[in-house]
mmCIF file of C-alpha atoms in Angstrom:
data_model
loop_
_atom_site.group_PDB
_atom_site.id
_atom_site.type_symbol
_atom_site.label_atom_id
_atom_site.label_comp_id
_atom_site.label_asym_id
_atom_site.label_seq_id
_atom_site.Cartn_x
_atom_site.Cartn_y
_atom_site.Cartn_z
ATOM 1 C CA MET A 1327 0.051 0.011 0.021
ATOM 2 C CA LYS A 1328 2.860 2.384 0.674
ATOM 3 C CA TYR A 1329 4.103 1.705 -2.708
ATOM 4 C CA ILE A 1330 0.737 2.595 -4.263
ATOM 5 C CA PHE A 1331 0.509 5.796 -2.378
ATOM 6 C CA PHE A 1332 4.227 6.665 -3.341
ATOM 7 C CA LEU A 1333 3.153 6.296 -7.124
ATOM 8 C CA ILE A 1334 0.147 8.486 -6.284
ATOM 9 C CA PHE A 1335 2.185 11.254 -4.813
ATOM 10 C CA PHE A 1336 4.762 11.020 -7.593
ATOM 11 C CA SER A 1337 2.074 11.291 -10.144
ATOM 12 C CA PHE A 1338 0.714 14.393 -8.293
ATOM 13 C CA ALA A 1339 4.181 15.910 -8.018
ATOM 14 C CA ILE A 1340 4.517 16.222 -11.858
ATOM 15 C CA SER A 1341 1.216 17.833 -12.165
ATOM 16 C CA ALA A 1342 1.854 20.194 -9.289
ATOM 17 C CA LYS A 1343 5.053 21.397 -10.664
ATOM 18 C CA CYS A 1344 3.198 22.229 -13.905
ATOM 19 C CA GLN A 1345 0.413 24.051 -12.071
ATOM 20 C CA ASN A 1346 2.292 25.921 -9.406
ATOM 21 C CA SER A 1347 1.427 29.442 -9.371
ATOM 22 C CA LEU A 1348 1.155 32.562 -7.160
ATOM 23 C CA GLY A 1349 -2.218 33.001 -5.482
ATOM 24 C CA LYS A 1350 -4.098 36.019 -3.852
ATOM 25 C CA SER A 1351 -3.093 37.243 -0.382
ATOM 26 C CA ASP A 1352 -5.950 35.435 1.213
ATOM 27 C CA ASP A 1353 -4.593 32.037 -0.204
ATOM 28 C CA PHE A 1354 -1.299 32.431 1.663
ATOM 29 C CA SER A 1355 -0.241 31.070 5.238
ATOM 30 C CA ARG A 1356 -2.474 28.208 5.739
ATOM 31 C CA ILE A 1357 -1.906 24.453 5.342
ATOM 32 C CA ALA A 1358 -4.204 23.083 2.715
ATOM 33 C CA LEU A 1359 -4.762 19.697 1.256
ATOM 34 C CA ASN A 1360 -5.576 19.219 -2.407
ATOM 35 C CA THR A 1361 -7.540 15.864 -3.364
ATOM 36 C CA PHE A 1362 -5.727 14.114 -6.003
ATOM 37 C CA ILE A 1363 -6.922 10.707 -7.389
ATOM 38 C CA PRO A 1364 -4.855 9.345 -10.362
ATOM 39 C CA GLU A 1365 -6.899 8.602 -13.487
ATOM 40 C CA ASN A 1366 -6.122 4.727 -13.178
ATOM 41 C CA VAL A 1367 -7.673 4.676 -9.611
ATOM 42 C CA LEU A 1368 -11.359 3.359 -9.793
ATOM 43 C CA SER A 1369 -11.240 3.953 -13.455
ATOM 44 C CA ASP A 1370 -13.807 1.204 -13.980
ATOM 45 C CA PHE A 1371 -16.238 3.075 -11.512
ATOM 46 C CA PRO A 1372 -16.223 6.779 -12.538
ATOM 47 C CA ASN A 1373 -19.227 7.592 -10.470
ATOM 48 C CA VAL A 1374 -17.596 6.034 -7.330
ATOM 49 C CA ARG A 1375 -14.303 7.813 -8.195
ATOM 50 C CA SER A 1376 -16.211 11.217 -8.412
ATOM 51 C CA ILE A 1377 -18.133 10.630 -5.168
ATOM 52 C CA LEU A 1378 -14.819 9.613 -3.350
ATOM 53 C CA LYS A 1379 -13.247 12.732 -4.477
ATOM 54 C CA GLN A 1380 -16.097 14.785 -3.196
ATOM 55 C CA ARG A 1381 -15.851 12.999 0.051
ATOM 56 C CA LEU A 1382 -12.236 13.557 0.438
ATOM 57 C CA ASP A 1383 -12.822 17.417 -0.321
ATOM 58 C CA ALA A 1384 -15.317 17.275 2.598
ATOM 59 C CA VAL A 1385 -12.836 15.524 4.960
ATOM 60 C CA SER A 1386 -10.091 18.193 4.419
ATOM 61 C CA SER A 1387 -12.380 21.269 4.377
ATOM 62 C CA MET A 1388 -14.499 20.312 7.434
ATOM 63 C CA ASN A 1389 -11.240 19.526 9.409
ATOM 64 C CA GLY A 1390 -9.854 23.120 8.502
ATOM 65 C CA MET A 1391 -7.455 21.992 5.748
ATOM 66 C CA GLY A 1392 -9.490 22.812 2.584
ATOM 67 C CA GLY A 1393 -7.949 22.568 -0.828
ATOM 68 C CA ASN A 1394 -5.883 25.396 -2.399
ATOM 69 C CA GLU A 1395 -4.877 25.149 -5.894
ATOM 70 C CA ALA A 1396 -2.486 27.970 -5.555
ATOM 71 C CA PHE A 1397 -0.211 25.773 -3.419
ATOM 72 C CA PRO A 1398 -0.771 22.239 -4.378
ATOM 73 C CA ARG A 1399 2.193 20.664 -2.466
ATOM 74 C CA PHE A 1400 0.144 18.631 0.154
ATOM 75 C CA VAL A 1401 -2.244 15.902 -0.998
ATOM 76 C CA ILE A 1402 -5.123 13.870 0.277
ATOM 77 C CA THR A 1403 -5.792 10.800 -1.796
ATOM 78 C CA GLY A 1404 -7.502 7.392 -1.552
ATOM 79 C CA THR A 1405 -8.768 4.342 -3.214
ATOM 80 C CA ALA A 1406 -11.599 1.931 -2.372
ATOM 81 C CA ASN A 1407 -11.858 -1.930 -2.679
ATOM 82 C CA ILE A 1408 -14.930 -4.046 -2.289
ATOM 83 C CA VAL A 1409 -13.992 -6.612 0.273
ATOM 84 C CA PHE A 1410 -17.387 -8.496 0.683
ATOM 85 C CA ASP A 1411 -20.264 -8.906 -1.652
ATOM 86 C CA GLU A 1412 -23.716 -10.019 -0.507
ATOM 87 C CA THR A 1413 -26.893 -10.528 -2.139
ATOM 88 C CA ILE A 1414 -30.280 -10.307 -0.225
ATOM 89 C CA GLU A 1415 -32.874 -12.435 -1.933
ATOM 90 C CA GLY A 1416 -36.137 -10.460 -2.783
ATOM 91 C CA SER A 1417 -38.095 -8.773 -5.468
ATOM 92 C CA PRO A 1418 -35.898 -6.835 -6.400
ATOM 93 C CA PRO A 1419 -32.826 -8.318 -4.767
ATOM 94 C CA LYS A 1420 -30.742 -6.104 -2.607
ATOM 95 C CA TYR A 1421 -26.946 -5.863 -3.178
ATOM 96 C CA VAL A 1422 -24.682 -5.197 -0.128
ATOM 97 C CA LYS A 1423 -21.111 -3.962 -0.577
ATOM 98 C CA THR A 1424 -18.624 -3.863 2.133
ATOM 99 C CA VAL A 1425 -15.844 -1.487 1.056
ATOM 100 C CA GLU A 1426 -12.473 -0.812 2.644
ATOM 101 C CA VAL A 1427 -11.372 2.866 1.907
ATOM 102 C CA PHE A 1428 -7.663 3.547 2.169
ATOM 103 C CA LEU A 1429 -6.622 7.301 2.818
ATOM 104 C CA SER A 1430 -3.386 8.993 2.823
ATOM 105 C CA ILE A 1431 -2.004 12.486 2.958
ATOM 106 C CA GLY A 1432 1.498 13.343 1.926
ATOM 107 C CA ASP A 1433 3.853 15.624 0.068
ATOM 108 C CA GLY A 1434 2.904 15.718 -3.526
ATOM 109 C CA VAL A 1435 6.487 17.153 -4.453
ATOM 110 C CA GLU A 1436 8.694 15.083 -2.727
ATOM 111 C CA GLY A 1437 6.469 11.759 -2.513
ATOM 112 C CA VAL A 1438 6.496 11.457 1.315
ATOM 113 C CA GLU A 1439 3.569 10.046 3.174
ATOM 114 C CA PHE A 1440 2.553 11.989 6.419
ATOM 115 C CA SER A 1441 -0.574 9.975 7.625
ATOM 116 C CA SER A 1442 -2.674 7.123 6.503
ATOM 117 C CA GLU A 1443 -5.927 5.525 7.443
ATOM 118 C CA ILE A 1444 -8.403 2.698 6.729
ATOM 119 C CA ILE A 1445 -12.044 2.829 7.211
ATOM 120 C CA GLU A 1446 -14.660 0.364 6.259
ATOM 121 C CA VAL A 1447 -18.083 1.476 5.052
ATOM 122 C CA LYS A 1448 -21.160 -0.455 3.753
ATOM 123 C CA GLY A 1449 -23.738 0.359 1.109
ATOM 124 C CA VAL A 1450 -27.037 -1.151 0.032
ATOM 125 C CA ASP A 1451 -29.216 -0.905 -3.059
ATOM 126 C CA ASP A 1452 -30.919 -2.908 -5.623
ATOM 127 C CA ASN A 1453 -28.256 -1.820 -8.155
ATOM 128 C CA GLU A 1454 -24.732 -3.203 -7.595
ATOM 129 C CA ASP A 1455 -23.026 0.056 -8.778
ATOM 130 C CA LYS A 1456 -25.267 2.176 -6.690
ATOM 131 C CA ALA A 1457 -24.610 0.013 -3.645
ATOM 132 C CA PHE A 1458 -20.948 0.816 -4.261
ATOM 133 C CA ILE A 1459 -21.728 4.502 -4.435
ATOM 134 C CA SER A 1460 -23.901 4.211 -1.391
ATOM 135 C CA ALA A 1461 -21.062 2.778 0.476
ATOM 136 C CA ILE A 1462 -18.598 5.752 -0.306
ATOM 137 C CA LYS A 1463 -21.300 8.324 0.614
ATOM 138 C CA LYS A 1464 -21.185 6.749 4.146
ATOM 139 C CA ILE A 1465 -17.663 8.401 4.591
ATOM 140 C CA ASN A 1466 -18.138 10.666 7.491
ATOM 141 C CA PRO A 1467 -15.913 13.689 7.581
ATOM 142 C CA ARG A 1468 -16.552 14.113 11.144
ATOM 143 C CA ASN A 1469 -15.641 10.667 11.991
ATOM 144 C CA LYS A 1470 -13.141 10.598 14.884
ATOM 145 C CA LYS A 1471 -10.573 8.412 13.206
ATOM 146 C CA LEU A 1472 -10.660 10.803 10.217
ATOM 147 C CA LYS A 1473 -10.152 13.698 12.484
ATOM 148 C CA GLU A 1474 -7.112 12.135 13.987
ATOM 149 C CA PHE A 1475 -5.868 11.247 10.589
ATOM 150 C CA ILE A 1476 -6.052 14.912 9.634
ATOM 151 C CA SER A 1477 -4.531 16.095 12.866
ATOM 152 C CA ASN A 1478 -1.538 13.660 12.493
ATOM 153 C CA ALA A 1479 -0.815 14.971 8.974
ATOM 154 C CA LYS A 1480 -0.894 18.556 10.063
ATOM 155 C CA GLU A 1481 1.596 17.953 12.874
ATOM 156 C CA LYS A 1482 3.874 16.200 10.351
ATOM 157 C CA ILE A 1483 3.615 19.074 7.855
ATOM 158 C CA VAL A 1484 4.517 21.617 10.678
ATOM 159 C CA GLU A 1485 7.455 19.384 11.722
ATOM 160 C CA TYR A 1486 8.534 19.246 8.018
ATOM 161 C CA TYR A 1487 8.681 23.156 7.717
ATOM 162 C CA ASN A 1488 10.335 23.563 11.223
ATOM 163 C CA SER A 1489 13.087 21.065 10.197
ATOM 164 C CA LYS A 1490 13.510 22.223 6.654
ATOM 165 C CA CYS A 1491 13.216 26.036 7.194
ATOM 166 C CA ASP A 1492 16.989 26.720 6.473
ATOM 167 C CA PHE A 1493 16.745 24.534 3.271
ATOM 168 C CA ILE A 1494 13.582 26.233 1.999
ATOM 169 C CA LEU A 1495 15.294 29.730 2.654
ATOM 170 C CA LYS A 1496 18.428 28.645 0.737
ATOM 171 C CA GLU A 1497 16.511 27.250 -2.030
ATOM 172 C CA ALA A 1498 14.607 30.527 -2.291
ATOM 173 C CA GLU A 1499 17.887 32.330 -2.333
ATOM 174 C CA SER A 1500 19.259 30.248 -5.137
ATOM 175 C CA LEU A 1501 15.960 30.658 -7.191
ATOM 176 C CA ASN A 1502 16.118 34.444 -6.543
ATOM 177 C CA SER A 1503 19.768 34.465 -7.717
ATOM 178 C CA ASN A 1504 18.768 32.698 -10.924
ATOM 179 C CA LYS A 1505 15.953 35.288 -11.313
ATOM 180 C CA ASP A 1506 13.327 32.643 -10.829
ATOM 181 C CA TYR A 1507 11.328 35.035 -8.707
ATOM 182 C CA ASP A 1508 7.843 33.732 -8.949
ATOM 183 C CA THR A 1509 8.939 30.110 -7.844
ATOM 184 C CA ALA A 1510 11.062 31.593 -5.082
ATOM 185 C CA LEU A 1511 7.941 33.552 -3.775
ATOM 186 C CA SER A 1512 5.732 30.617 -4.232
ATOM 187 C CA LYS A 1513 7.862 28.556 -1.955
ATOM 188 C CA LEU A 1514 8.252 31.195 0.627
ATOM 189 C CA PHE A 1515 4.406 31.832 0.570
ATOM 190 C CA GLU A 1516 3.629 28.188 1.109
ATOM 191 C CA VAL A 1517 5.046 28.276 4.585
ATOM 192 C CA PRO A 1518 2.124 28.245 6.962
ATOM 193 C CA ASP A 1519 1.797 30.821 9.788
ATOM 194 C CA VAL A 1520 1.595 27.930 12.357
ATOM 195 C CA CYS A 1521 5.390 27.585 11.829
ATOM 196 C CA LYS A 1522 5.824 31.087 13.307
ATOM 197 C CA ASP A 1523 9.757 31.349 13.031
ATOM 198 C CA CYS A 1524 9.896 29.926 9.600
ATOM 199 C CA PHE A 1525 6.941 31.947 8.518
ATOM 200 C CA ASP A 1526 8.403 35.206 9.652
ATOM 201 C CA LYS A 1527 11.689 34.563 8.094
ATOM 202 C CA SER A 1528 9.953 33.523 4.822
ATOM 203 C CA MET A 1529 7.789 36.628 4.798
ATOM 204 C CA ASP A 1530 10.844 38.871 5.432
ATOM 205 C CA TYR A 1531 12.888 37.243 2.606
ATOM 206 C CA SER A 1532 9.881 37.478 0.301
ATOM 207 C CA LYS A 1533 10.058 41.313 0.428
ATOM 208 C CA ILE A 1534 13.704 40.991 -0.778
ATOM 209 C CA VAL A 1535 12.635 38.671 -3.484
ATOM 210 C CA TYR A 1536 9.671 40.684 -4.648
ATOM 211 C CA ALA A 1537 11.999 44.049 -4.663
ATOM 212 C CA ALA A 1538 14.525 42.072 -6.761
ATOM 213 C CA LYS A 1539 11.728 40.989 -9.073
ATOM 214 C CA ILE A 1540 10.411 44.450 -9.803
ATOM 215 C CA GLU A 1541 13.939 45.862 -10.202
ATOM 216 C CA ASN A 1542 14.671 43.111 -12.776
ATOM 217 C CA GLN A 1543 11.384 44.061 -14.465
ATOM 218 C CA CYS A 1544 12.521 47.496 -14.470
ATOM 219 C CA GLN A 1545 15.827 46.735 -16.129
ATOM 220 C CA GLU A 1546 14.050 44.726 -18.736
ATOM 221 C CA LYS A 1547 11.640 47.624 -19.475
ATOM 222 C CA ILE A 1548 14.597 49.956 -19.787
ATOM 223 C CA SER A 1549 16.235 47.685 -22.201
ATOM 224 C CA LYS A 1550 13.154 47.234 -24.240
ATOM 225 C CA ALA A 1551 12.458 50.968 -24.230
ATOM 226 C CA SER A 1552 16.022 51.759 -25.409
ATOM 227 C CA SER A 1553 15.567 49.236 -28.221
ATOM 228 C CA LEU A 1554 12.359 51.039 -29.302
ATOM 229 C CA ILE A 1555 14.091 54.383 -29.308
ATOM 230 C CA SER A 1556 16.754 52.897 -31.614
ATOM 231 C CA GLN A 1557 14.100 51.885 -33.908
ATOM 232 C CA ASP A 1558 12.496 55.425 -33.875
ATOM 233 C CA ASN A 1559 9.481 53.954 -32.099
ATOM 234 C CA TRP A 1560 9.111 56.691 -29.396
ATOM 235 C CA VAL A 1561 5.461 55.963 -28.508
ATOM 236 C CA ASP A 1562 5.704 52.333 -27.627
ATOM 237 C CA ALA A 1563 9.238 53.269 -25.799
ATOM 238 C CA ALA A 1564 7.169 55.698 -23.650
ATOM 239 C CA GLY A 1565 4.668 53.062 -22.974
ATOM 240 C CA GLU A 1566 7.321 50.556 -21.620
ATOM 241 C CA LEU A 1567 8.174 52.944 -18.921
ATOM 242 C CA VAL A 1568 4.738 53.557 -17.378
ATOM 243 C CA GLY A 1569 4.215 52.547 -13.813
ATOM 244 C CA ILE A 1570 7.942 52.748 -12.657
ATOM 245 C CA THR A 1571 8.189 54.840 -9.456
ATOM 246 C CA PRO A 1572 10.820 57.005 -7.832
ATOM 247 C CA ASP A 1573 11.225 54.522 -5.043
ATOM 248 C CA MET A 1574 12.829 51.855 -7.435
ATOM 249 C CA ASN A 1575 16.683 51.886 -7.705
ATOM 250 C CA CYS A 1576 16.362 52.056 -11.563
ATOM 251 C CA PHE A 1577 14.297 55.202 -11.593
ATOM 252 C CA SER A 1578 17.336 57.449 -12.495
ATOM 253 C CA GLU A 1579 17.850 55.474 -15.644
ATOM 254 C CA VAL A 1580 14.144 55.620 -16.379
ATOM 255 C CA LYS A 1581 13.989 59.438 -15.831
ATOM 256 C CA GLU A 1582 16.875 59.771 -18.336
ATOM 257 C CA LEU A 1583 15.019 57.881 -20.937
ATOM 258 C CA GLN A 1584 11.717 59.623 -20.285
ATOM 259 C CA LYS A 1585 13.411 62.887 -20.595
ATOM 260 C CA LYS A 1586 14.881 61.807 -23.969
ATOM 261 C CA ILE A 1587 11.472 60.826 -25.080
ATOM 262 C CA THR A 1588 9.845 64.053 -23.859
ATOM 263 C CA ASP A 1589 12.671 66.083 -25.499
ATOM 264 C CA HIS A 1590 12.154 64.154 -28.832
ATOM 265 C CA LYS A 1591 8.404 64.875 -28.822
ATOM 266 C CA CYS A 1592 9.169 68.416 -27.817
ATOM 267 C CA SER A 1593 11.311 69.032 -30.831
ATOM 268 C CA ILE A 1594 8.818 67.571 -33.228
ATOM 269 C CA SER A 1595 5.994 69.770 -31.818
ATOM 270 C CA ILE A 1596 8.175 72.998 -31.772
ATOM 271 C CA GLY A 1597 9.180 72.077 -35.364
ATOM 272 C CA LYS A 1598 5.411 71.576 -36.317
ATOM 273 C CA ALA A 1599 4.586 74.917 -34.697
ATOM 274 C CA ARG A 1600 7.129 76.928 -36.473
ATOM 275 C CA GLY A 1601 6.162 75.422 -39.981
ATOM 276 C CA PHE A 1602 2.470 76.274 -39.255
ATOM 277 C CA TRP A 1603 3.409 79.862 -38.113
ATOM 278 C CA ALA A 1604 5.620 80.182 -41.262
ATOM 279 C CA ASN A 1605 2.340 79.875 -43.288
ATOM 280 C CA ARG A 1606 0.610 82.191 -40.677
ATOM 281 C CA ASP A 1607 -1.664 79.346 -39.487
ATOM 282 C CA SER A 1608 -1.795 80.537 -35.827
ATOM 283 C CA LYS A 1609 -4.321 78.099 -34.806
ATOM 284 C CA SER A 1610 -2.575 74.923 -35.985
ATOM 285 C CA ALA A 1611 0.680 76.452 -34.379
ATOM 286 C CA ALA A 1612 -1.211 76.675 -31.047
ATOM 287 C CA ILE A 1613 -2.375 73.162 -31.365
ATOM 288 C CA ALA A 1614 1.124 71.842 -31.992
ATOM 289 C CA LEU A 1615 2.545 73.983 -29.153
ATOM 290 C CA SER A 1616 -0.120 72.608 -26.695
ATOM 291 C CA GLU A 1617 1.583 69.169 -27.277
ATOM 292 C CA VAL A 1618 4.803 70.390 -25.551
ATOM 293 C CA SER A 1619 5.149 68.899 -22.014
ATOM 294 C CA PHE A 1620 5.685 71.144 -18.999
ATOM 295 C CA ASP A 1621 8.757 68.954 -18.071
ATOM 296 C CA SER A 1622 10.583 68.954 -21.348
ATOM 297 C CA SER A 1623 13.743 71.056 -22.107
ATOM 298 C CA CYS A 1624 11.881 73.168 -24.739
ATOM 299 C CA TYR A 1625 9.120 74.210 -22.655
ATOM 300 C CA SER A 1626 10.318 77.763 -22.178
ATOM 301 C CA GLU A 1627 11.058 77.856 -26.047
ATOM 302 C CA ALA A 1628 7.464 76.897 -26.567
ATOM 303 C CA LYS A 1629 5.989 79.708 -24.256
ATOM 304 C CA GLY A 1630 8.379 82.171 -26.004
ATOM 305 C CA LEU A 1631 7.090 81.217 -29.387
ATOM 306 C CA PHE A 1632 3.558 81.595 -28.092
ATOM 307 C CA LYS A 1633 4.347 85.129 -27.069
ATOM 308 C CA ASP A 1634 6.012 85.859 -30.426
ATOM 309 C CA ILE A 1635 3.050 84.654 -32.332
ATOM 310 C CA SER A 1636 0.682 86.399 -29.969
ATOM 311 C CA GLY A 1637 2.551 89.794 -30.656
ATOM 312 C CA ALA A 1638 2.537 89.268 -34.345
ATOM 313 C CA ILE A 1639 -1.215 88.355 -35.160
ATOM 314 C CA ASP A 1640 -3.640 90.955 -36.049
ATOM 315 C CA ALA A 1641 -6.292 92.261 -33.725
ATOM 316 C CA GLN A 1642 -8.994 90.176 -35.503
ATOM 317 C CA LYS A 1643 -7.285 86.979 -34.473
ATOM 318 C CA LYS A 1644 -6.085 88.146 -31.145
ATOM 319 C CA LYS A 1645 -9.273 87.112 -29.204
ATOM 320 C CA GLU A 1646 -9.022 83.600 -30.591
ATOM 321 C CA TRP A 1647 -5.311 83.336 -29.957
ATOM 322 C CA ASP A 1648 -5.774 84.537 -26.306
ATOM 323 C CA LEU A 1649 -8.350 81.775 -25.958
ATOM 324 C CA ALA A 1650 -5.774 79.388 -27.266
ATOM 325 C CA TYR A 1651 -3.103 80.556 -25.063
ATOM 326 C CA GLU A 1652 -5.381 80.266 -21.904
ATOM 327 C CA LYS A 1653 -6.216 76.763 -23.036
ATOM 328 C CA TYR A 1654 -2.619 75.920 -23.427
ATOM 329 C CA ASN A 1655 -1.651 77.099 -19.915
ATOM 330 C CA ARG A 1656 -4.777 75.159 -18.445
ATOM 331 C CA ASP A 1657 -3.741 72.014 -20.250
ATOM 332 C CA GLN A 1658 -0.273 72.397 -18.838
ATOM 333 C CA ILE A 1659 -1.515 72.769 -15.339
ATOM 334 C CA ILE A 1660 -3.773 69.556 -15.900
ATOM 335 C CA LYS A 1661 -0.880 67.574 -17.334
ATOM 336 C CA GLU A 1662 1.195 68.368 -14.133
ATOM 337 C CA GLU A 1663 -1.611 67.360 -11.842
ATOM 338 C CA VAL A 1664 -2.415 64.214 -13.684
ATOM 339 C CA ASN A 1665 1.346 63.355 -13.882
ATOM 340 C CA GLU A 1666 1.546 63.710 -9.998
ATOM 341 C CA LEU A 1667 -1.475 61.609 -9.460
ATOM 342 C CA GLU A 1668 -0.374 58.854 -11.559
ATOM 343 C CA LEU A 1669 2.926 58.708 -9.821
ATOM 344 C CA GLU A 1670 1.313 58.653 -6.541
ATOM 345 C CA LEU A 1671 -1.105 55.899 -7.657
ATOM 346 C CA SER A 1672 1.761 54.070 -9.026
ATOM 347 C CA ARG A 1673 3.781 54.347 -5.751
ATOM 348 C CA SER A 1674 0.755 53.208 -3.761
ATOM 349 C CA ASP A 1675 0.119 50.225 -6.036
ATOM 350 C CA GLN A 1676 3.765 49.242 -5.670
ATOM 351 C CA ASN A 1677 3.671 49.546 -1.944
ATOM 352 C CA ILE A 1678 0.598 47.391 -1.709
ATOM 353 C CA LYS A 1679 2.333 44.597 -3.625
ATOM 354 C CA ILE A 1680 5.555 44.663 -1.762
ATOM 355 C CA LEU A 1681 3.763 44.718 1.578
ATOM 356 C CA ASP A 1682 1.375 41.926 0.577
ATOM 357 C CA SER A 1683 3.013 39.281 2.483
ATOM 358 C CA GLU A 1684 2.885 41.455 5.694
ATOM 359 C CA LEU A 1685 -0.885 41.882 5.245
ATOM 360 C CA ASN A 1686 -1.449 38.120 5.116
ATOM 361 C CA ARG A 1687 -0.535 37.961 8.849
ATOM 362 C CA GLU A 1688 -3.707 40.076 9.499
ATOM 363 C CA LEU A 1689 -6.036 38.088 7.107
#
């Protein structure tokens, strides 16, 4: 039987490694059991297999260890065998199935069993398959043996983390060094808060990993933006740099690129404005100048050109020009306010993410 469950855990380990992903904050810091029954177990009885899975889900959830697909490491699994068949004569005859249910909880990644239990259930029906199903439905999640079965597994899982905490942290450090940030964070977030010392160390190190992750993402954005600039794709380059905040180490490099992009846009807008004004198209010149950003190097030049045009146009167009100039100033103020708001929102969002692991202690 140990061999059978080892194969089950090994099968699950392959699946778990493929499915492992980061979850939401309320998914963290608790020990969860995921039900896993391999396809070859009870394959001839699909309805029985389905009911068994439902009962195992109930066993874990009603004992405080409900499943969590975000962290599929720990598994509750089982199989069932008919050990005694009996037919009660009558019209129709009744079929009695005595079934042994083998349950096990273990580590789906390392293939280690933590706890096992065997229970016997009996089902009666005038249909043989339904009698089998009836027996499985008799599995009581509140059964004392099952409560002990779950409790023993939980203790073993806590012992696992307490004994392997240094190894978990070293593995996370290695993953962090190899820039496999998501896997590192996933392993750190798997540590349940019942293992207080290890949990605290994991949460502290998760902040370091997350900071490294966003800095790496920032460098990738800088690299991509620089490449787009070299291809004269200034619009997409600017889009790559959105969301990077002053609290990040890479911000000075980002600021330089943003200034380069802003100055490029500025020179184009000034050039268009001068071209329109050369043809005495003051309205189009005003529109071109309104594209100049307040933080560009040619902002003062744009304001100067505004004044030059304002002093040169005739009285008939003066009123229209004054309105355009007023709109220009208003737009610049709005742009400044929006820029500050976007920066503040971005900073707030970044702080929420990097402090997420701390908030888990309060959830």
